Short mmCIF file of C-alpha atoms in Angstrom, two decimals:
data_model
loop_
_atom_site.label_atom_id
_atom_site.label_comp_id
_atom_site.label_asym_id
_atom_site.label_seq_id
_atom_site.Cartn_x
_atom_site.Cartn_y
_atom_site.Cartn_z
CA GLN A 1 1.84 14.97 -20.52
CA ALA A 2 5.56 15.64 -20.59
CA THR A 3 6.15 12.72 -18.22
CA TYR A 4 4.02 10.31 -20.30
CA PRO A 5 4.32 11.53 -23.93
CA ASP A 6 2.92 8.29 -25.37
CA ILE A 7 -0.28 8.50 -23.34
CA GLU A 8 -3.14 10.83 -24.25
CA ILE A 9 -4.19 12.58 -21.05
CA MET A 10 -7.73 13.92 -20.94
CA ALA A 11 -9.05 16.19 -18.21
CA ALA A 12 -12.24 15.22 -16.42
CA GLU A 13 -14.64 17.11 -14.24
CA HIS A 14 -14.62 16.67 -10.46
CA LEU A 15 -16.36 13.46 -9.43
CA SER A 16 -18.77 15.25 -7.09
CA SER A 17 -20.52 16.93 -10.02
CA HIS A 18 -20.68 13.82 -12.20
CA PRO A 19 -24.30 13.12 -13.23
CA GLY A 20 -23.88 9.48 -12.24
CA ILE A 21 -23.14 10.49 -8.65
CA VAL A 22 -26.10 12.87 -8.59
CA GLU A 23 -28.31 10.11 -10.00
CA ALA A 24 -27.14 7.65 -7.33
CA VAL A 25 -27.80 10.12 -4.49
CA LEU A 26 -31.26 10.99 -5.82
CA TYR A 27 -32.05 7.29 -6.29
CA ARG A 28 -31.23 6.52 -2.66
CA TYR A 29 -33.09 9.62 -1.43
CA GLU A 30 -36.24 8.60 -3.32
CA GLN A 31 -35.99 5.10 -1.85
CA THR A 32 -35.84 6.60 1.62
CA LEU A 33 -38.95 8.69 0.99
CA ASP A 34 -41.10 5.93 -0.49
CA GLY A 35 -39.88 3.19 1.86
CA THR A 36 -38.48 0.84 -0.77
CA ALA A 37 -34.84 0.88 0.30
CA ALA A 38 -33.42 -2.60 0.66
CA MET A 39 -29.75 -2.10 1.40
CA THR A 40 -27.73 -0.29 4.03
CA CYS A 41 -28.25 0.15 7.75
CA ASP A 42 -28.44 3.90 7.21
CA LEU A 43 -31.87 3.12 5.71
CA CYS A 44 -32.95 0.66 8.41
CA LYS A 45 -36.31 1.33 10.07
CA TYR A 46 -35.04 -0.20 13.32
CA ARG A 47 -32.04 2.17 13.51
CA HIS A 48 -33.43 5.38 12.02
CA GLN A 49 -36.85 7.02 12.20
CA PHE A 50 -38.97 6.86 9.05
CA THR A 51 -42.53 7.98 8.43
CA GLY A 52 -44.88 5.05 8.82
CA PHE A 53 -42.41 3.00 10.86
CA GLU A 54 -42.21 5.11 14.04
CA ASP A 55 -43.37 2.26 16.29
CA GLU A 56 -40.55 -0.01 15.12
CA TYR A 57 -37.69 2.45 15.67
CA GLY A 58 -35.31 1.11 18.33
CA MET A 59 -36.91 -2.34 18.45
CA PRO A 60 -35.04 -5.61 17.83
CA GLN A 61 -35.18 -6.66 14.21
CA THR A 62 -37.94 -9.06 13.20
CA SER A 63 -38.19 -11.45 10.28
CA ASP A 64 -39.45 -8.92 7.76
CA HIS A 65 -36.11 -7.10 8.09
CA HIS A 66 -33.90 -10.15 8.44
CA HIS A 67 -35.27 -11.67 5.24
CA GLY A 68 -36.58 -8.67 3.32
CA MET A 69 -37.07 -4.98 4.03
CA ARG A 70 -40.08 -2.73 4.70
CA GLY A 71 -42.44 -5.66 5.27
CA VAL A 72 -41.69 -7.25 1.89
CA PRO A 73 -41.51 -11.00 2.61
CA HIS A 74 -38.38 -12.90 1.65
CA SER A 75 -38.39 -16.44 2.99
CA HIS A 76 -34.70 -16.99 2.17
CA GLY A 77 -35.43 -20.70 2.55
CA HIS A 78 -36.85 -20.30 6.07
CA SER A 79 -40.40 -20.31 7.42
CA HIS A 80 -40.25 -17.37 9.84
CA SER A 81 -43.53 -15.68 10.63
CA HIS A 82 -44.01 -12.13 9.38
CA THR A 83 -46.64 -11.15 11.92
CA HIS A 84 -46.08 -8.25 14.30
CA GLY A 85 -45.32 -8.77 17.95
CA PRO A 86 -43.40 -12.08 17.96
CA SER A 87 -42.38 -13.51 21.32
CA ALA A 88 -38.96 -12.74 22.74
CA THR A 89 -37.89 -16.31 22.03
CA SER A 90 -38.88 -16.23 18.37
CA MET A 91 -37.30 -12.81 17.89
CA ASN A 92 -34.09 -14.07 19.43
CA ASP A 93 -34.11 -17.08 17.11
CA LEU A 94 -34.21 -14.75 14.13
CA LEU A 95 -30.94 -13.11 15.10
CA PRO A 96 -27.56 -14.39 13.92
CA PRO A 97 -25.93 -16.48 16.70
CA ARG A 98 -23.53 -13.78 17.84
CA TYR A 99 -26.47 -11.47 18.64
CA GLN A 100 -28.54 -13.97 20.64
CA ASN A 101 -27.09 -13.06 24.05
CA GLY A 102 -29.66 -10.35 24.63
CA ASP A 103 -27.27 -7.42 24.23
CA PRO A 104 -28.25 -4.73 21.72
CA PRO A 105 -26.33 -4.93 18.42
CA SER A 106 -23.35 -2.62 18.17
CA ALA A 107 -23.14 0.00 15.46
CA ALA A 108 -19.52 -0.99 14.88
CA PRO A 109 -18.34 -0.64 11.27
CA MET A 110 -17.85 -3.64 9.04
CA GLY A 111 -14.10 -3.41 9.49
CA SER A 112 -14.42 -4.36 13.16
CA ALA A 113 -15.80 -7.82 12.35
CA PRO A 114 -13.59 -10.71 13.57
CA PHE A 115 -10.87 -11.52 11.07
CA LYS A 116 -10.63 -15.21 10.20
CA TYR A 117 -7.83 -17.23 8.64
CA LYS A 118 -7.73 -20.63 6.98
CA GLU A 119 -5.39 -23.40 8.15
CA ASP A 120 -2.79 -22.36 5.57
CA GLY A 121 -2.70 -18.85 7.06
CA THR A 122 -4.55 -17.10 4.24
CA PRO A 123 -7.60 -14.92 5.01
CA ALA A 124 -10.89 -16.83 5.02
CA TRP A 125 -12.82 -14.16 3.18
CA ASP A 126 -15.77 -16.46 2.61
CA GLU A 127 -16.08 -17.15 6.35
CA MET A 128 -15.94 -13.59 7.76
CA TRP A 129 -19.74 -13.42 7.92
CA THR A 130 -21.70 -16.61 8.63
CA ASP A 131 -24.86 -14.94 7.34
CA PHE A 132 -24.59 -11.87 5.15
CA CYS A 133 -27.76 -10.54 6.77
CA ASP A 134 -25.38 -9.89 9.68
CA LEU A 135 -24.15 -7.00 7.59
CA ALA A 136 -27.52 -5.26 7.81
CA LEU A 137 -27.65 -5.79 11.56
CA ALA A 138 -24.10 -5.08 12.64
CA GLY A 139 -23.36 -1.61 11.36
CA GLY A 140 -23.01 0.90 8.58
CA ALA A 141 -20.65 1.25 5.67
CA PRO A 142 -17.57 -1.01 5.54
CA HIS A 143 -15.27 1.97 5.14
CA ARG A 144 -15.57 4.87 7.61
CA GLY A 145 -14.01 8.30 7.33
CA THR A 146 -12.94 9.69 3.96
CA LEU A 147 -13.96 8.05 0.70
CA LEU A 148 -11.73 5.06 -0.08
CA GLU A 149 -10.12 5.96 -3.40
CA PRO A 150 -7.39 4.57 -5.68
CA VAL A 151 -3.90 5.93 -5.10
CA MET A 152 -1.87 8.09 -7.47
CA PRO A 153 0.24 6.29 -10.11
CA ASP A 154 3.42 7.64 -8.49
CA ALA A 155 2.67 5.68 -5.31
CA ILE A 156 2.27 2.49 -7.33
CA GLN A 157 5.50 3.09 -9.24
CA ALA A 158 7.30 3.61 -5.94
CA ASN A 159 6.17 0.23 -4.59
CA PRO A 160 5.30 -2.15 -7.46
CA ALA A 161 5.88 -5.27 -5.33
CA GLY A 162 3.46 -4.06 -2.67
CA TYR A 163 0.88 -3.19 -5.31
CA LYS A 164 1.18 -6.64 -6.88
CA THR A 165 0.64 -8.27 -3.48
CA VAL A 166 -2.44 -6.15 -2.76
CA LEU A 167 -3.95 -6.90 -6.18
CA ALA A 168 -3.37 -10.63 -5.70
CA GLU A 169 -5.18 -10.65 -2.34
CA LEU A 170 -8.02 -8.48 -3.62
CA GLU A 171 -8.46 -10.81 -6.58
CA ARG A 172 -8.45 -13.85 -4.32
CA GLY A 173 -10.98 -12.35 -1.91
CA LEU A 174 -13.30 -10.93 -4.56
CA ARG A 175 -13.46 -14.31 -6.29
CA MET A 176 -14.26 -16.05 -3.00
CA VAL A 177 -17.14 -13.77 -2.01
CA THR A 178 -18.75 -13.16 -5.43
CA ASP A 179 -17.67 -15.92 -7.85
CA LEU A 180 -17.47 -13.16 -10.47
CA PRO A 181 -14.62 -12.97 -13.01
CA ILE A 182 -11.78 -10.58 -12.22
CA VAL A 183 -10.72 -8.02 -14.83
CA HIS A 184 -7.19 -6.65 -14.70
CA SER A 185 -7.35 -2.89 -15.16
CA THR A 186 -5.07 -1.17 -17.65
CA ALA A 187 -5.31 1.94 -15.48
CA PRO A 188 -3.24 1.73 -12.27
CA GLY A 189 -5.08 1.85 -8.95
CA TRP A 190 -8.06 -0.30 -9.88
CA ILE A 191 -9.21 -3.92 -9.95
CA GLY A 192 -12.16 -4.99 -12.07
CA LEU A 193 -15.15 -7.17 -11.24
CA ALA A 194 -17.19 -8.43 -14.22
CA CYS A 195 -20.91 -8.36 -13.45
CA HIS A 196 -23.40 -10.53 -15.33
CA ASN A 197 -24.80 -7.54 -17.21
CA GLU A 198 -24.99 -3.74 -17.15
CA GLU A 199 -28.13 -3.73 -15.02
CA MET A 200 -26.28 -5.57 -12.27
CA ALA A 201 -23.26 -3.29 -12.66
CA LEU A 202 -25.38 -0.13 -12.38
CA TRP A 203 -27.23 -1.40 -9.33
CA MET A 204 -24.06 -2.49 -7.54
CA LEU A 205 -22.32 0.79 -8.43
CA ARG A 206 -25.07 2.78 -6.74
CA ALA A 207 -24.93 0.53 -3.70
CA ILE A 208 -21.13 0.66 -3.43
CA VAL A 209 -21.06 4.47 -3.65
CA VAL A 210 -23.19 4.81 -0.52
CA GLU A 211 -20.83 2.38 1.26
CA ASN A 212 -18.11 5.06 1.10
CA VAL A 213 -15.94 3.20 -1.42
CA CYS A 214 -15.03 4.71 -4.79
CA VAL A 215 -16.09 2.72 -7.85
CA ARG A 216 -16.19 3.30 -11.60
CA ARG A 217 -17.94 1.39 -14.37
CA GLU A 218 -17.09 0.42 -17.94
CA GLY A 219 -20.01 -1.48 -19.42
CA HIS A 220 -20.71 -4.46 -17.17
CA VAL A 221 -17.34 -4.20 -15.38
CA LEU A 222 -16.98 -2.41 -12.04
CA TYR A 223 -13.57 -1.16 -10.97
CA LEU A 224 -12.77 -0.97 -7.26
CA PRO A 225 -9.82 0.93 -5.75
CA ALA A 226 -6.42 -0.58 -4.98
CA GLY A 227 -3.11 0.72 -3.66
CA PRO A 228 0.30 -0.65 -2.64
CA ASP A 229 -0.10 0.47 0.97
CA TYR A 230 -3.55 -1.05 1.50
CA LYS A 231 -3.53 -3.07 4.73
CA LEU A 232 -4.99 -6.58 4.93
CA GLU A 233 -7.33 -5.89 7.85
CA ASP A 234 -8.18 -2.36 6.74
CA GLU A 235 -8.54 -1.22 3.12
CA ILE A 236 -8.26 -4.70 1.56
CA LYS A 237 -10.91 -6.05 3.89
CA ASN A 238 -13.15 -3.03 3.30
CA VAL A 239 -13.05 -3.43 -0.49
CA ILE A 240 -13.78 -7.15 -0.30
CA THR A 241 -16.53 -6.62 2.28
CA VAL A 242 -18.35 -4.00 0.23
CA ALA A 243 -18.23 -6.31 -2.80
CA ALA A 244 -19.53 -9.22 -0.73
CA LYS A 245 -22.27 -7.12 0.86
CA THR A 246 -23.60 -5.52 -2.32
CA HIS A 247 -23.31 -8.74 -4.33
CA HIS A 248 -25.29 -10.56 -1.64
CA TYR A 249 -28.08 -8.01 -1.69
CA TRP A 250 -28.21 -8.09 -5.49
CA THR A 251 -28.51 -11.87 -5.64
CA GLU A 252 -30.63 -12.47 -2.52
CA HIS A 253 -32.72 -9.40 -1.72
CA ARG A 254 -33.13 -7.16 -4.76
CA ASN A 255 -36.35 -8.85 -5.86
CA GLY A 256 -37.76 -8.97 -2.34
#
């Protein structure tokens, strides 16, 4: 308070005990139990054993997973069959091109995906994944290790130019992969993404939390972390990827 006398500083409880975090964890746990999860690979019947889906554990993914989860059909504009036991050829056709060589998919994290650039040298964020269903097939959370969080204000003050550069690239990438408006945060260490409504914001918040990226919400606006030392092919890519992944599942898969 002595350092910032004009700013009212209010203490908050530790994030781990916040009721919103508890609610998100319980929500995902209940989805796992009743078989309605439709998001991350950690809840994929082909990669993890679930009651009622034992026979499908370890098998190549079939159309019910590629275009909808737990047997809930989702044509996604295609006419794939949803019957069990498709031929090897038809199963292979359902896979994204880079998985059609017969090798089992790698559990590599999202950050290991090939990095693409446009002709002008800027990152081609909208071309990193040719089909966002690749995200369900290729691995787990975009950010591995410790939770990706915003940095302390002191770090931003020490490198304002670097922070400005990171924010600019995050804004550019988030616009490209979501088409959502960007909100400039008054609090340092965050960049805002304006959802269409609070329902969308709440759903995406829960999904982002389980992707190992910190997020906070104010109404229909989600705030994602940012820092001056974020690297283009590391933290910046992870933040943009988690936004792209969760936004895709909200718009394409949430309603089956």
